[in-house]
Tab-separated table of C-alpha atoms in Angstrom:
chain	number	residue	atom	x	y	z
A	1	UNK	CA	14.887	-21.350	-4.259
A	2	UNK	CA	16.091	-23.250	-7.313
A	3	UNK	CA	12.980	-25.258	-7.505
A	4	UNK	CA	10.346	-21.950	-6.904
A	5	UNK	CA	12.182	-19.969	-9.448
A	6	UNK	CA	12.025	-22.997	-11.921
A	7	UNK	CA	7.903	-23.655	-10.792
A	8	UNK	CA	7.071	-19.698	-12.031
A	9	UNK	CA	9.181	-19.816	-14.764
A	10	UNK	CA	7.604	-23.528	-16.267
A	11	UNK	CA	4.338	-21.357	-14.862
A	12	UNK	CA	4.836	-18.390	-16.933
A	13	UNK	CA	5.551	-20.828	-20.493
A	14	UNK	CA	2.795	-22.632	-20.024
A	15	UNK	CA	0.319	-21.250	-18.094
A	16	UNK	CA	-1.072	-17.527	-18.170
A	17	UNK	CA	-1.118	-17.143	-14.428
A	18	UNK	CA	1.412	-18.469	-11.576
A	19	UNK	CA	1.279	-19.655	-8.520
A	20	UNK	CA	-0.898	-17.908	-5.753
A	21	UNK	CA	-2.229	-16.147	-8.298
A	22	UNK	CA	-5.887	-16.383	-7.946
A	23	UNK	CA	-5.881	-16.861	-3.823
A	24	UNK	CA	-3.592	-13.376	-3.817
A	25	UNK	CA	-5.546	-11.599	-6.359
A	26	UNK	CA	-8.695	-12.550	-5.143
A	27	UNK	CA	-8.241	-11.574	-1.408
A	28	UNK	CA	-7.017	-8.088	-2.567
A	29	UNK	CA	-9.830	-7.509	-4.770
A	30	UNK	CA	-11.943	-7.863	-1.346
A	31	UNK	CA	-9.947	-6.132	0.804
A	32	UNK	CA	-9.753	-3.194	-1.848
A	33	UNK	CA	-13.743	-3.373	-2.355
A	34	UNK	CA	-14.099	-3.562	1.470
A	35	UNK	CA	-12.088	0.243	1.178
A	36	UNK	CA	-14.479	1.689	-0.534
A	37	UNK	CA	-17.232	-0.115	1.248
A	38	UNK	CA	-16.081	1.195	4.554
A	39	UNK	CA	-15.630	5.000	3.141
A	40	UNK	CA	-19.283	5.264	1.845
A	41	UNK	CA	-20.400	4.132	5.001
A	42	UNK	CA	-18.362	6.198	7.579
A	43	UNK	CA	-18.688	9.287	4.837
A	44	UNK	CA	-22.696	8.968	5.312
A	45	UNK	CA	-22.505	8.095	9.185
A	46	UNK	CA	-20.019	10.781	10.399
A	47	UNK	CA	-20.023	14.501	10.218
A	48	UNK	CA	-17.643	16.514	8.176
A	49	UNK	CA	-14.800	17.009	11.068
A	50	UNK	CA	-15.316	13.240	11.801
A	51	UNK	CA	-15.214	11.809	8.683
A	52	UNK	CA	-12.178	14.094	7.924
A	53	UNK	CA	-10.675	13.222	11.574
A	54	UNK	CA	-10.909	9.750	10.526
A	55	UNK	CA	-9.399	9.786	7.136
A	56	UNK	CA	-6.389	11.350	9.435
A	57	UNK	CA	-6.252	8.250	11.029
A	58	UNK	CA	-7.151	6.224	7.660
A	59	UNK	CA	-3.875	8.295	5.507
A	60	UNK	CA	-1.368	7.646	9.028
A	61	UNK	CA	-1.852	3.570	9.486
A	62	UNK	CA	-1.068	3.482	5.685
A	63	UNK	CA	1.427	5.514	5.514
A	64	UNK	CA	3.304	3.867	8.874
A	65	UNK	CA	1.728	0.141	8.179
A	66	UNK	CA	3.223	-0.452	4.529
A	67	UNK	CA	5.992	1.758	5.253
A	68	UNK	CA	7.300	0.126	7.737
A	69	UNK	CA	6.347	-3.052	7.932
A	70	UNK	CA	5.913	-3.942	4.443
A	71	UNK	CA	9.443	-4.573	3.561
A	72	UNK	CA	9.925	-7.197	6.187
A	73	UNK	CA	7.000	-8.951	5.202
A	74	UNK	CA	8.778	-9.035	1.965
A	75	UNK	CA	12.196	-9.651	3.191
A	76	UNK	CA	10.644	-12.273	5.667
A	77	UNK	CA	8.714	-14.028	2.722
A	78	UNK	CA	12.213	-13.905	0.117
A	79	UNK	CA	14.641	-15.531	3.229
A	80	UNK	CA	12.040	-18.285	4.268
A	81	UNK	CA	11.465	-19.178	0.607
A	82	UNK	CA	15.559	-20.048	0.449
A	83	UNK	CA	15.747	-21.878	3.644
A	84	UNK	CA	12.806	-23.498	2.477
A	85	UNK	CA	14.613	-24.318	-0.608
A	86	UNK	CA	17.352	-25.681	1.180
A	87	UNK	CA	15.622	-27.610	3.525
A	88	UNK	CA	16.323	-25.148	6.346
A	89	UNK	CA	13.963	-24.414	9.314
A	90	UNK	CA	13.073	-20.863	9.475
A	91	UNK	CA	11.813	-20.440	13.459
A	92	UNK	CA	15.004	-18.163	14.235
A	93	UNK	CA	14.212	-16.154	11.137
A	94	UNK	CA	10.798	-15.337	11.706
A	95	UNK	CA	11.510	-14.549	15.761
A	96	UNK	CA	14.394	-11.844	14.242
A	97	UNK	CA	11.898	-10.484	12.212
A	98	UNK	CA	9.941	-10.055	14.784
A	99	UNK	CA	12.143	-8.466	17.443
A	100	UNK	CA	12.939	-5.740	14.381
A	101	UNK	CA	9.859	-4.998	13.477
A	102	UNK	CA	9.001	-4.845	17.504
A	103	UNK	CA	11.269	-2.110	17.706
A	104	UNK	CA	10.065	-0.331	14.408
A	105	UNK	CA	6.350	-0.366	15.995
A	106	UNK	CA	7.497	0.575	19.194
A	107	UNK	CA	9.906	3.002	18.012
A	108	UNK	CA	6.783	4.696	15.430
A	109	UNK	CA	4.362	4.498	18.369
A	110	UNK	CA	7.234	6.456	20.558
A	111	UNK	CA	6.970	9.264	18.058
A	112	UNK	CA	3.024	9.361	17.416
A	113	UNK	CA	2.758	9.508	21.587
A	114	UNK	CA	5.388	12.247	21.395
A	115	UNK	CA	3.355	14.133	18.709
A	116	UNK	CA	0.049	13.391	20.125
A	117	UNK	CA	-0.572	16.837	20.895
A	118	UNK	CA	-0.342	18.204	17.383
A	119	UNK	CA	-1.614	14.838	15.888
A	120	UNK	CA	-4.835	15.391	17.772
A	121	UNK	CA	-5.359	19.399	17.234
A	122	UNK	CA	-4.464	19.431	13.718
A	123	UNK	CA	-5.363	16.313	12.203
A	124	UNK	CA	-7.725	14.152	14.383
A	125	UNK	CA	-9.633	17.307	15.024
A	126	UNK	CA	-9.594	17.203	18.953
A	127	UNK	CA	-10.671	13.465	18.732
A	128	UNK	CA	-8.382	11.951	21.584
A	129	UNK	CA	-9.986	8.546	21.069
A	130	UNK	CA	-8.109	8.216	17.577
A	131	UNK	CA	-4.852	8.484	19.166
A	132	UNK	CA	-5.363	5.138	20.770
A	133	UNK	CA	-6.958	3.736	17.326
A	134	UNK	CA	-3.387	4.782	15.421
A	135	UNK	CA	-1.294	3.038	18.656
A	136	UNK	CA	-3.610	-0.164	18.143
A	137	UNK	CA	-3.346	0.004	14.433
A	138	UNK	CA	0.631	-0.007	14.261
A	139	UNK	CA	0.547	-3.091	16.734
A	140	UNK	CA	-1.973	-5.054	14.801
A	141	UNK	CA	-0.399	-4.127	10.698
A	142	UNK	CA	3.124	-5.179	12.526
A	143	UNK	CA	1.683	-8.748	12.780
A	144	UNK	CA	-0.325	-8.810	10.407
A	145	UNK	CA	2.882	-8.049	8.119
A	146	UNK	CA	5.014	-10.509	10.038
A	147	UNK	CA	2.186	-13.040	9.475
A	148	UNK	CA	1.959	-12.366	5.620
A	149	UNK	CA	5.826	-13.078	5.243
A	150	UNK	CA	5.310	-16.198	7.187
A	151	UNK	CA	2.846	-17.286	4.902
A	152	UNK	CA	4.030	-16.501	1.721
A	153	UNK	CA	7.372	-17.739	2.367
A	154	UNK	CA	6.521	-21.087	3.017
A	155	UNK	CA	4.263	-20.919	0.037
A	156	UNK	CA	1.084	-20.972	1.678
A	157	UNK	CA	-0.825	-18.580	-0.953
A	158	UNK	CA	-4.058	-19.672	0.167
A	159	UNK	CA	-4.191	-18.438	3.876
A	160	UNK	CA	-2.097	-15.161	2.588
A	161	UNK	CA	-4.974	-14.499	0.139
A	162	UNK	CA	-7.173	-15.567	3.184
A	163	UNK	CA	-5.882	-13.170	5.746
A	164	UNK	CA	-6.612	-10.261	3.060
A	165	UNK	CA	-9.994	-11.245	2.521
A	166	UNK	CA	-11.219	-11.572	5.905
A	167	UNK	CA	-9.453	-8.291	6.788
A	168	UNK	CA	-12.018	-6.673	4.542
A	169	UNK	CA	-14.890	-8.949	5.197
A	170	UNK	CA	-14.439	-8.105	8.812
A	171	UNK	CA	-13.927	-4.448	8.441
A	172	UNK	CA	-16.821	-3.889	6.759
A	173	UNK	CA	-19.103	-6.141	8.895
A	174	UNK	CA	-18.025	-4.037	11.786
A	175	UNK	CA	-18.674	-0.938	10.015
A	176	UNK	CA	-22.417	-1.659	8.605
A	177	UNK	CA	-22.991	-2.433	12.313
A	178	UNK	CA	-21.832	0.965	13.470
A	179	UNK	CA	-23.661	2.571	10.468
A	180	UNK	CA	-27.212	0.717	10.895
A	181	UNK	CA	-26.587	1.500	14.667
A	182	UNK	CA	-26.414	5.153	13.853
A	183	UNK	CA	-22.636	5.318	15.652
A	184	UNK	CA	-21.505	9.041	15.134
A	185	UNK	CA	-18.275	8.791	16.903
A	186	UNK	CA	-14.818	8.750	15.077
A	187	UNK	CA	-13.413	6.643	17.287
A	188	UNK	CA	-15.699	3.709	16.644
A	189	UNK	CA	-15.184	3.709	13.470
A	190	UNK	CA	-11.683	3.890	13.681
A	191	UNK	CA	-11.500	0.613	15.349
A	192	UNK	CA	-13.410	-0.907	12.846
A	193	UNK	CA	-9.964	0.616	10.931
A	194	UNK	CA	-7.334	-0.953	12.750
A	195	UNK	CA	-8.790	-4.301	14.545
A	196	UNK	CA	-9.707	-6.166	11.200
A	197	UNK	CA	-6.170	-7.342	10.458
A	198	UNK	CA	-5.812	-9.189	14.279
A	199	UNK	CA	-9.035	-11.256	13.749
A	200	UNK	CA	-7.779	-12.017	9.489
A	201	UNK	CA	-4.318	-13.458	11.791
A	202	UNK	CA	-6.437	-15.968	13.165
A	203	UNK	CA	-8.819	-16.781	10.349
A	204	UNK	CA	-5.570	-17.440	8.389
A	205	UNK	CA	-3.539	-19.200	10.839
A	206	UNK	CA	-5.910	-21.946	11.825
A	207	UNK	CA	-4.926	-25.550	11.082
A	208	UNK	CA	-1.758	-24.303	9.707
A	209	UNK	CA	1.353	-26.250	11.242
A	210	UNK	CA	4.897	-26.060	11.271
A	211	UNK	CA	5.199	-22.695	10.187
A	212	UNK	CA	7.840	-21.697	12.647
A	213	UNK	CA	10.191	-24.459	12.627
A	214	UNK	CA	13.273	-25.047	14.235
A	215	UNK	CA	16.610	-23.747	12.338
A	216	UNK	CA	20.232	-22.174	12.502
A	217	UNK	CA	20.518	-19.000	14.241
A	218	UNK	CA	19.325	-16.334	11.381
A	219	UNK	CA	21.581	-13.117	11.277
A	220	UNK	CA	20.031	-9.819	10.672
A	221	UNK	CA	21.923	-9.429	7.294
A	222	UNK	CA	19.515	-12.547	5.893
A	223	UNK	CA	16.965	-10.767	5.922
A	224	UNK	CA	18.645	-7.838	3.567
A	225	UNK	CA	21.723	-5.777	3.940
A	226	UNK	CA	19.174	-3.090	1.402
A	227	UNK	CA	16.594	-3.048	4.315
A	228	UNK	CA	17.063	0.484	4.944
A	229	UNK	CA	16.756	1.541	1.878
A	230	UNK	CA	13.434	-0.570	1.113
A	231	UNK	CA	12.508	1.061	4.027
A	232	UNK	CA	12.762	4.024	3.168
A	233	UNK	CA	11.826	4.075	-0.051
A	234	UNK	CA	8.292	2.584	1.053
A	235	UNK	CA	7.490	4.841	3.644
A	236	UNK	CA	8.168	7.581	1.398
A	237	UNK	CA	5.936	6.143	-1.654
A	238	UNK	CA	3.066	5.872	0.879
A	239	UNK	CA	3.546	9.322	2.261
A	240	UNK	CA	3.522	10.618	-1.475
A	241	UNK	CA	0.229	8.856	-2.452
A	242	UNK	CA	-1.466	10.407	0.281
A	243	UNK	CA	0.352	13.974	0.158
A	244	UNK	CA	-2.608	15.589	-0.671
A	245	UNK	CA	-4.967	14.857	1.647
A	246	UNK	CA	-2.326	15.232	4.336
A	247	UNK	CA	-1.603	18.708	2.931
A	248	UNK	CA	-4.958	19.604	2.687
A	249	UNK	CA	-5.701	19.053	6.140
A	250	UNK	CA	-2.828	20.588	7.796
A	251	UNK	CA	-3.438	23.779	5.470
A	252	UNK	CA	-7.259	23.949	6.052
A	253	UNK	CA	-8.023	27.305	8.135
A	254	UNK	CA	-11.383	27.452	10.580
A	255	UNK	CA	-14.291	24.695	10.636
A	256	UNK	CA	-15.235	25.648	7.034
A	257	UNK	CA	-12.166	24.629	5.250
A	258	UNK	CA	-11.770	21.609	7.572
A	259	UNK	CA	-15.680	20.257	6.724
A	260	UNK	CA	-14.026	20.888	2.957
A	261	UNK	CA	-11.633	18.650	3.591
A	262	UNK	CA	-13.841	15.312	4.241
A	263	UNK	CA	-15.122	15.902	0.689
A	264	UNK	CA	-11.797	16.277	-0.700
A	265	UNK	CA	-11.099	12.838	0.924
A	266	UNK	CA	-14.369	11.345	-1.271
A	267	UNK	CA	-13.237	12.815	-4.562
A	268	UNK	CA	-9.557	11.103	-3.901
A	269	UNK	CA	-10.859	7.666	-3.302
A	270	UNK	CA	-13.162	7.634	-6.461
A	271	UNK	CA	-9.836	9.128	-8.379
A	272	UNK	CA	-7.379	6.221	-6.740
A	273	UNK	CA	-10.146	3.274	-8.486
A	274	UNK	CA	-7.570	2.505	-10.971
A	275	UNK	CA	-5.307	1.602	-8.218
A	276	UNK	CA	-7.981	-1.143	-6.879
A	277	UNK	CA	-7.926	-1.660	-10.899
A	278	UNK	CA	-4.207	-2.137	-10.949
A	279	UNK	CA	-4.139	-4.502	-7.768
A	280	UNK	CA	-5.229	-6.755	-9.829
A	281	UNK	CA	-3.244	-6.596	-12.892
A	282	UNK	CA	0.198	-6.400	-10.553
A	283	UNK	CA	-1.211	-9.833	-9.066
A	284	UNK	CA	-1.304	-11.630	-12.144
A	285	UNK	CA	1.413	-9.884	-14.215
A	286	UNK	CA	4.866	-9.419	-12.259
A	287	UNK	CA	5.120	-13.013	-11.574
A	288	UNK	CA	4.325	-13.672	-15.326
A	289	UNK	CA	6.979	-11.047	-15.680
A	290	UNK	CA	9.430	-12.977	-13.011
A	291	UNK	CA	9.349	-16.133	-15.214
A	292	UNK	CA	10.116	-14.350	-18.196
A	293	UNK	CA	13.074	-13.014	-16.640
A	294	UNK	CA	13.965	-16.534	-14.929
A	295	UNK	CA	17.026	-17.135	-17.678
A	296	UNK	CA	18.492	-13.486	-16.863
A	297	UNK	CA	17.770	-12.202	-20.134
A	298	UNK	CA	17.967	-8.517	-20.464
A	299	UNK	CA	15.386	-8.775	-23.644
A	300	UNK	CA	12.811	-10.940	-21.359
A	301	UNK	CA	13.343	-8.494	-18.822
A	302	UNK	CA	13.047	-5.151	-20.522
A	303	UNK	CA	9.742	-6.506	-23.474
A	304	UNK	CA	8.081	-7.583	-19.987
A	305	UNK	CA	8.689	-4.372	-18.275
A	306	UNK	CA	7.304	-2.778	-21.970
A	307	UNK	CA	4.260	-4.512	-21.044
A	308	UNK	CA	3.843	-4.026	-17.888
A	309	UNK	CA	4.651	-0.159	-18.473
A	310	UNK	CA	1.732	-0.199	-21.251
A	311	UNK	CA	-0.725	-1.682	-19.452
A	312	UNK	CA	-0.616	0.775	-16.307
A	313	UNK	CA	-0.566	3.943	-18.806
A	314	UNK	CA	-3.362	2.313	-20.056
A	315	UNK	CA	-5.115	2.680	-16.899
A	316	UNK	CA	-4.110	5.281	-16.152
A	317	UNK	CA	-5.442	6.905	-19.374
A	318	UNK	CA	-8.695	5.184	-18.480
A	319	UNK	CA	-8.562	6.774	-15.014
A	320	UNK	CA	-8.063	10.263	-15.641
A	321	UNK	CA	-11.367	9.990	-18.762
A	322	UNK	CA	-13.216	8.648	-16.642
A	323	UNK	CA	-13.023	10.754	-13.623
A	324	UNK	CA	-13.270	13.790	-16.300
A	325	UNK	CA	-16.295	12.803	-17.547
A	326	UNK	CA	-18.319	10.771	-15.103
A	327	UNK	CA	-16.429	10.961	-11.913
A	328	UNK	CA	-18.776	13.305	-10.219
A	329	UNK	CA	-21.738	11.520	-11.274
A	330	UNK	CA	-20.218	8.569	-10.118
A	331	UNK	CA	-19.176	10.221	-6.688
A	332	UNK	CA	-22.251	11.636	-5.841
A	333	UNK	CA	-24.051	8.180	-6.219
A	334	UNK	CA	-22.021	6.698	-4.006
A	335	UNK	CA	-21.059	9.329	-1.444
A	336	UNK	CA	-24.089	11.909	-1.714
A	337	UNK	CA	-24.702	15.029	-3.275
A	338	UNK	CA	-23.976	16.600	0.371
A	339	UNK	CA	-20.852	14.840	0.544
A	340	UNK	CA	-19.218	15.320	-2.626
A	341	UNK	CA	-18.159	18.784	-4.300
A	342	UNK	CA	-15.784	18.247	-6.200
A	343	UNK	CA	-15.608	18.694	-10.048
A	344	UNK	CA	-14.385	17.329	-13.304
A	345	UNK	CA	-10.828	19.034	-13.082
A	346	UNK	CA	-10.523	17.902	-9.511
A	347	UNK	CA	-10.785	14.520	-10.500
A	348	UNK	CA	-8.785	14.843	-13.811
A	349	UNK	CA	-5.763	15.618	-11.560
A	350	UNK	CA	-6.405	13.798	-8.882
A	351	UNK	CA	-6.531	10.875	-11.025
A	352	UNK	CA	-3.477	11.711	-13.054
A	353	UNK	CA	-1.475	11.771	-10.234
A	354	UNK	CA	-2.524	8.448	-9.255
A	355	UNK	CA	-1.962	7.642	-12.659
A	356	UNK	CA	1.766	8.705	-12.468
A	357	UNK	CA	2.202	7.035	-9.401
A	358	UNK	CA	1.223	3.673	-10.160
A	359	UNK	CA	3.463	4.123	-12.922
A	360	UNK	CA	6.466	5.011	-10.748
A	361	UNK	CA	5.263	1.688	-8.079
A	362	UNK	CA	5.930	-0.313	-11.416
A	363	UNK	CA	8.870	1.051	-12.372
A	364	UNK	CA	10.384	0.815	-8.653
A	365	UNK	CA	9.590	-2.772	-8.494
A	366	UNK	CA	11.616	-3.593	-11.762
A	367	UNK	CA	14.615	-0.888	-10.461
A	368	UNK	CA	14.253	-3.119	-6.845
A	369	UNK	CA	14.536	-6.313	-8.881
A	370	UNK	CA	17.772	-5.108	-10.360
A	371	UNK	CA	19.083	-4.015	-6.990
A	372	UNK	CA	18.940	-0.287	-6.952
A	373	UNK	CA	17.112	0.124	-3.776
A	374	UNK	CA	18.755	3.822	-3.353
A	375	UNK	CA	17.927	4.994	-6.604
A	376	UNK	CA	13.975	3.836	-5.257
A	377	UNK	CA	14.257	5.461	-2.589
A	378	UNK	CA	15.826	8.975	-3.636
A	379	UNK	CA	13.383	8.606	-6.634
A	380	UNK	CA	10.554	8.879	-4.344
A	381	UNK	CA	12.069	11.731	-1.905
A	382	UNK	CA	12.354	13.986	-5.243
A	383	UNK	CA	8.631	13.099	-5.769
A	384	UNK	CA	7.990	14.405	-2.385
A	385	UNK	CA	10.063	17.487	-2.976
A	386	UNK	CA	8.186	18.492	-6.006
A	387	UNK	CA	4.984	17.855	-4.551
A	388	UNK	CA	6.142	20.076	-1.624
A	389	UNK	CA	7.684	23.005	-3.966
A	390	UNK	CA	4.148	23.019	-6.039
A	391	UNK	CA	1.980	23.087	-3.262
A	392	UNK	CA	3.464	26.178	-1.344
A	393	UNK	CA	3.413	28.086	-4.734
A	394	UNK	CA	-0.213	27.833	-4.632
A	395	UNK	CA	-3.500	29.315	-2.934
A	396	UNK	CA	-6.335	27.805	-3.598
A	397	UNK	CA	-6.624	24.812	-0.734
A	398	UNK	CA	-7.645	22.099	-3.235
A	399	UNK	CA	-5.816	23.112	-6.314
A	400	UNK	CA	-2.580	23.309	-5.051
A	401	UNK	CA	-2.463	20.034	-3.372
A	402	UNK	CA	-4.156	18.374	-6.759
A	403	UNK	CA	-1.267	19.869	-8.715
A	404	UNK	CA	1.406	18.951	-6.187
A	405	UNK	CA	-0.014	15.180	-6.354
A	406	UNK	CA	0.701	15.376	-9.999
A	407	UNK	CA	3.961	16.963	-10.529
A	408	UNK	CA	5.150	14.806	-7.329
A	409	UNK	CA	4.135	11.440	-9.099
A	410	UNK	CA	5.148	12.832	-12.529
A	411	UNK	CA	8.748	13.599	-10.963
A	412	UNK	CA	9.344	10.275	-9.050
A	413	UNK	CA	7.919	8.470	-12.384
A	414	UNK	CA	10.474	10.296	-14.494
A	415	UNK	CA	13.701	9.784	-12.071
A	416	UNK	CA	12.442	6.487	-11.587
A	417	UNK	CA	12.038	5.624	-15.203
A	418	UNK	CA	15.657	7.018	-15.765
A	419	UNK	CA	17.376	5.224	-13.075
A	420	UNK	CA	15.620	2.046	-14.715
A	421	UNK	CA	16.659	2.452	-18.130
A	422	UNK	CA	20.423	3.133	-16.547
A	423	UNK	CA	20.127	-0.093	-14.958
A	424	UNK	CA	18.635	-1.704	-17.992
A	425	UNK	CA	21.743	-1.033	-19.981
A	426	UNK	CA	23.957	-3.163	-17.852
A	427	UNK	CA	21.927	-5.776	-18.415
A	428	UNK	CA	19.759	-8.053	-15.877
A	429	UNK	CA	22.161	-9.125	-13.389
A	430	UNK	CA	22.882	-12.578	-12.007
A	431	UNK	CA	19.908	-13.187	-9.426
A	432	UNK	CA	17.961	-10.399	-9.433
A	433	UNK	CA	15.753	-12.699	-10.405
A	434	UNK	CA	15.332	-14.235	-7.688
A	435	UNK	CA	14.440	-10.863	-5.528
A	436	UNK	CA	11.836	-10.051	-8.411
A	437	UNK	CA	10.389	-13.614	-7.995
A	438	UNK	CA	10.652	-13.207	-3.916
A	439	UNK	CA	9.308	-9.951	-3.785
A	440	UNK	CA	6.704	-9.821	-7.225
A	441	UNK	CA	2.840	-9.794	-6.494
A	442	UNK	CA	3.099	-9.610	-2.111
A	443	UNK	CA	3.559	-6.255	-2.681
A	444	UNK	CA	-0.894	-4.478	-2.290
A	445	UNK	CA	-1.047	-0.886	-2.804
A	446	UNK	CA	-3.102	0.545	0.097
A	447	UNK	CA	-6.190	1.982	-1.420
């Protein structure tokens, strides 16, 4: 650990971007391009009801894949870089990981069987076939998360970035295939959705040895005695950044609001760009912002956080212009003028609320690097209480879920941002560090 922590921060004096950088950066940058790929296509090849059934399915695998699984990758990757550090094989590690997040899948897909009635009427749109697609796609994001921890703990940054790459490479292969094929079934393109990640496993994996070596006996606290908190405090982010389109759904009355709804769904992704924008920018920056923070110093720490902070209002600011001004124009270009309604002060919010809440990711990874995981995660349920409190105050089907979005991700920003600066006062404490270094840059917002 000793040695990694010293790498970034020699990294972070002398070089202006770390290790993994470029093989992380890069494979999120395809996987994110790959998003948008995929929702032109299946927006153009599906009807209304489908495309909206399968944005269901699209907002439910990442809200339950990251959610869920995403802290374990994490956790996985932060243990198996110490044991690596100390010379330690991590096989037992991994397997625990593996049995818990197991019973997490098994325990989600439980509950989505169990729901399947009103998953199917009310969001899939009688589309049975998508209940199987969500089963397949908790099974294959459990491994693929598992496999990701694996990876980056041992430090192998070029597979990780791999395996995100060839997710999206393979995704939209699949779906151009479906589209040029003329494929107007949901379901289809829902396991173009969920199957990606199983064949980026083996893409990544191959040739790689002795990544599951043999170890002591790994109790569950290694992994994180916080784990329920990170927990969650990710689901809950997820489930916040796509509130509205869930709310819109599940509010939409008769066949004409729901066909409404699969145009909502185009005017959020060309509002959430800055996000792809920001993938980027988190890829290159916390670790810059780990080494600066290597010593301890609360200075380092809070002028990089500054930064940091300055750069995502930034694009934020940039997000919420542009979708103002040319956000239509760019959203019927890419979607059609059939498939996209919605107008400049749809957009405007839209993208200010995914301006606050990459704001409020940023500040929760510099409030987890300091150890308050609760204050995260009860950050994030306010968010979710505002955005529920704005939206049944309101009528109008879009405009009350486009305000929710905002005064959701305004609210978790602002408790967030508090909780922080609370933090900050005491000072950075003795190895947070090292969970901002373990954690920093693995971390992709799902588009």
């Amino acid at each position: 650990m000793a040695n990694r922590k010293q790498r970034l921060i020699e990294a972070a004096k002398n070089t202006p971007l770390p290790e993994g950088t470029y093989a992380i950066g890069g494979g999120l940058i395809v996987v994110g391009l790959s998003a948008y790929g995929f929702q032109i296509l299946a927006a153009r090849g599906l009807t209304d009801t489908g495309y909206a059934a399968l944005n269901s399915l699209w907002a439910l695998v990442f809200v339950v894949a990251p959610g869920f699984f995403q802290p374990i990758e994490q956790e996985v990757s932060r243990a198996l870089a110490h044991r690596r550090a100390q010379g330690i094989g991590g096989g037992p590690l991994i397997k625990r990981a593996a049995l818990l997040g197991g019973i997490l899948a098994g325990s989600v897909a439980l509950v989505a069987v169990i729901a399947s009635p009103r998953l199917i009427e009310n969001l899939f749109h009688d589309e049975t076939g998508l209940l199987l697609a969500l089963l397949i796609g908790i099974a294959s994001y459990y491994l693929a998360h598992t496999t990701r921890g694996t990876l980056s703990g041992q430090g192998r940054f070029g597979p990780y970035g791999m395996m995100h790459a060839s997710e999206g490479i393979i995704r939209i292969t699949i779906c151009v295939a479906l589209f040029v094929a003329g494929v107007e079934q949901p379901f289809w393109y829902g396991l173009a959705l969920v199957l990606p990640p199983l064949g980026a496993i083996g893409i990544a994996l191959r040739g790689q040895r002795g990544l599951v070596e043999p170890g002591p006996e790994a109790p569950y606290s290694e992994l994180s005695t916080a784990l329920g908190w990170l927990l969650l405090g990710s689901v809950l982010a997820q489930l916040l950044g796509y509130a509205s389109f869930l709310a819109a759904n599940a509010l939409a009355e008769g066949q004409a609001q729901e066909d409404l709804v699969a145009k909502f769904i185009t005017g959020m992704f060309i509002a959430r760009i800055p996000i792809l924008l920001f993938q980027a920018v988190q890829a290159a920056l916390l670790p810059k912002l780990a080494g600066l923070a290597g010593e301890g110093r609360h200075a380092d720490f809070a002028s990089g956080m500054r930064k940091l902070v300055a750069i995502v209002i930034g694009l934020g600011v940039i997000g919420v212009v542009a979708a103002a001004t040319i956000g239509p124009f760019v959203g019927k270009l890419l979607f059609g003028e059939d498939k996209f309604i919605l107008g400049n002060r749809d957009l405007a919010l839209l993208a200010a609320g995914s301006g606050f809440f990459i704001l409020a990711l940023t500040l929760a990874q510099g409030l987890i690097a300091l150890r308050g995981y609760a204050g995260a995660a009860l950050a994030w349920l306010a968010g979710i209480i505002a955005f529920a409190a704005i939206t049944a105050a309101g009528n109008d089907l879009f405009l009350r879920v486009e305000l929710g979005f905002v005064a959701g991700a305004a609210t978790a920003t602002a408790v967030m941002g508090i909780l922080l600066l609370l933090r900050m006062r005491g000072g950075v404490p003795v190895g947070a560090v090292d969970e901002l270094v373990d954690n920093v840059g693995h971390e992709p917002l799902e588009i």
